């Protein structure tokens, strides 16, 4: 697993064209680049859970729906499974637009 210690979801040093998953448009495929490692202990546990369920580099993801009101949570498709993530949680997942393989 590749992780980066950053306070902001997408910070300086991020790959060109990279964005956090919460910034991705609905139904746009993306590829996971990495999952950021936050400073707060509770957020580190969250990031561990995200990687355990499959948010790892190279995986194809897309947002399939958003909740109402406020567009939170997000319904995120990863492989053949859909997860509900809060925007705060999705912000730790660093992606690049496009995916060479997706289902």
Short mmCIF file of C-alpha atoms in Angstrom, two decimals:
data_model
loop_
_atom_site.label_atom_id
_atom_site.label_comp_id
_atom_site.label_asym_id
_atom_site.label_seq_id
_atom_site.Cartn_x
_atom_site.Cartn_y
_atom_site.Cartn_z
CA UNK A 1 0.00 0.00 0.00
CA UNK A 2 1.23 3.44 -0.89
CA UNK A 3 0.32 6.15 1.57
CA UNK A 4 1.19 9.79 1.89
CA UNK A 5 1.11 11.92 5.01
CA UNK A 6 -0.89 15.03 4.23
CA UNK A 7 -3.22 17.26 6.18
CA UNK A 8 -5.29 18.32 3.17
CA UNK A 9 -7.08 15.77 0.95
CA UNK A 10 -5.07 16.66 -2.16
CA UNK A 11 -1.97 18.62 -1.33
CA UNK A 12 1.20 19.85 -2.89
CA UNK A 13 3.21 17.07 -4.47
CA UNK A 14 0.12 15.30 -5.75
CA UNK A 15 0.28 13.91 -9.28
CA UNK A 16 -0.80 16.15 -12.11
CA UNK A 17 -4.48 15.65 -12.79
CA UNK A 18 -5.01 13.99 -9.44
CA UNK A 19 -7.99 14.81 -7.29
CA UNK A 20 -9.71 13.45 -4.24
CA UNK A 21 -12.57 11.02 -4.82
CA UNK A 22 -15.13 13.43 -3.36
CA UNK A 23 -14.32 15.86 -6.21
CA UNK A 24 -15.06 13.33 -8.97
CA UNK A 25 -18.19 13.85 -11.09
CA UNK A 26 -21.01 11.31 -10.89
CA UNK A 27 -20.50 8.32 -13.23
CA UNK A 28 -16.96 9.35 -14.17
CA UNK A 29 -14.51 6.46 -13.84
CA UNK A 30 -11.24 7.01 -12.03
CA UNK A 31 -8.28 5.00 -10.81
CA UNK A 32 -7.14 5.01 -7.20
CA UNK A 33 -3.64 6.48 -6.85
CA UNK A 34 -3.26 6.23 -3.10
CA UNK A 35 -5.02 6.75 0.20
CA UNK A 36 -3.76 9.63 2.27
CA UNK A 37 -2.56 8.98 5.81
CA UNK A 38 -4.01 11.63 8.10
CA UNK A 39 -2.55 12.95 11.35
CA UNK A 40 -5.59 12.24 13.57
CA UNK A 41 -5.72 8.73 15.08
CA UNK A 42 -9.42 8.25 14.33
CA UNK A 43 -8.86 9.17 10.69
CA UNK A 44 -5.91 6.75 10.45
CA UNK A 45 -8.28 3.95 11.52
CA UNK A 46 -10.74 5.08 8.88
CA UNK A 47 -8.04 5.01 6.19
CA UNK A 48 -7.04 1.51 7.29
CA UNK A 49 -10.66 0.37 6.85
CA UNK A 50 -10.79 1.99 3.40
CA UNK A 51 -7.72 0.08 2.26
CA UNK A 52 -9.01 -3.15 3.81
CA UNK A 53 -12.22 -2.95 1.79
CA UNK A 54 -10.28 -2.42 -1.43
CA UNK A 55 -9.48 1.23 -1.99
CA UNK A 56 -5.93 0.47 -3.10
CA UNK A 57 -3.77 1.82 -5.96
CA UNK A 58 -4.88 0.70 -9.40
CA UNK A 59 -8.52 -0.02 -8.53
CA UNK A 60 -11.23 1.52 -10.70
CA UNK A 61 -13.87 3.58 -8.89
CA UNK A 62 -16.76 5.85 -9.72
CA UNK A 63 -19.43 7.74 -7.82
CA UNK A 64 -22.81 6.35 -8.83
CA UNK A 65 -25.07 8.58 -6.72
CA UNK A 66 -25.12 11.18 -3.99
CA UNK A 67 -27.42 11.58 -1.03
CA UNK A 68 -29.87 14.38 -0.47
CA UNK A 69 -29.62 17.06 0.78
CA UNK A 70 -26.04 18.27 0.55
CA UNK A 71 -24.76 15.50 -1.75
CA UNK A 72 -23.62 13.43 1.22
CA UNK A 73 -23.07 10.48 1.47
CA UNK A 74 -21.65 9.27 -1.82
CA UNK A 75 -22.47 5.87 -3.34
CA UNK A 76 -19.10 4.68 -4.66
CA UNK A 77 -18.69 1.70 -6.98
CA UNK A 78 -15.48 -0.30 -6.44
CA UNK A 79 -15.29 -3.49 -8.46
CA UNK A 80 -18.66 -5.18 -8.17
CA UNK A 81 -19.50 -3.62 -4.82
CA UNK A 82 -21.08 -0.28 -3.96
CA UNK A 83 -20.10 1.50 -0.73
CA UNK A 84 -21.61 4.53 0.97
CA UNK A 85 -18.88 6.97 1.94
CA UNK A 86 -19.19 10.36 3.55
CA UNK A 87 -17.45 13.13 1.61
CA UNK A 88 -14.96 13.42 4.47
CA UNK A 89 -14.05 9.74 4.01
CA UNK A 90 -13.88 9.95 0.19
CA UNK A 91 -11.53 12.94 0.48
CA UNK A 92 -8.77 10.63 1.76
CA UNK A 93 -8.85 8.62 -1.50
CA UNK A 94 -6.61 10.13 -4.15
CA UNK A 95 -7.61 9.30 -7.76
CA UNK A 96 -6.87 10.19 -11.36
CA UNK A 97 -9.57 10.47 -14.00
CA UNK A 98 -10.11 7.43 -16.23
CA UNK A 99 -9.77 3.72 -15.64
CA UNK A 100 -8.30 1.16 -18.01
CA UNK A 101 -10.46 -1.59 -16.56
CA UNK A 102 -13.82 -1.30 -14.91
CA UNK A 103 -16.97 -3.30 -14.64
#
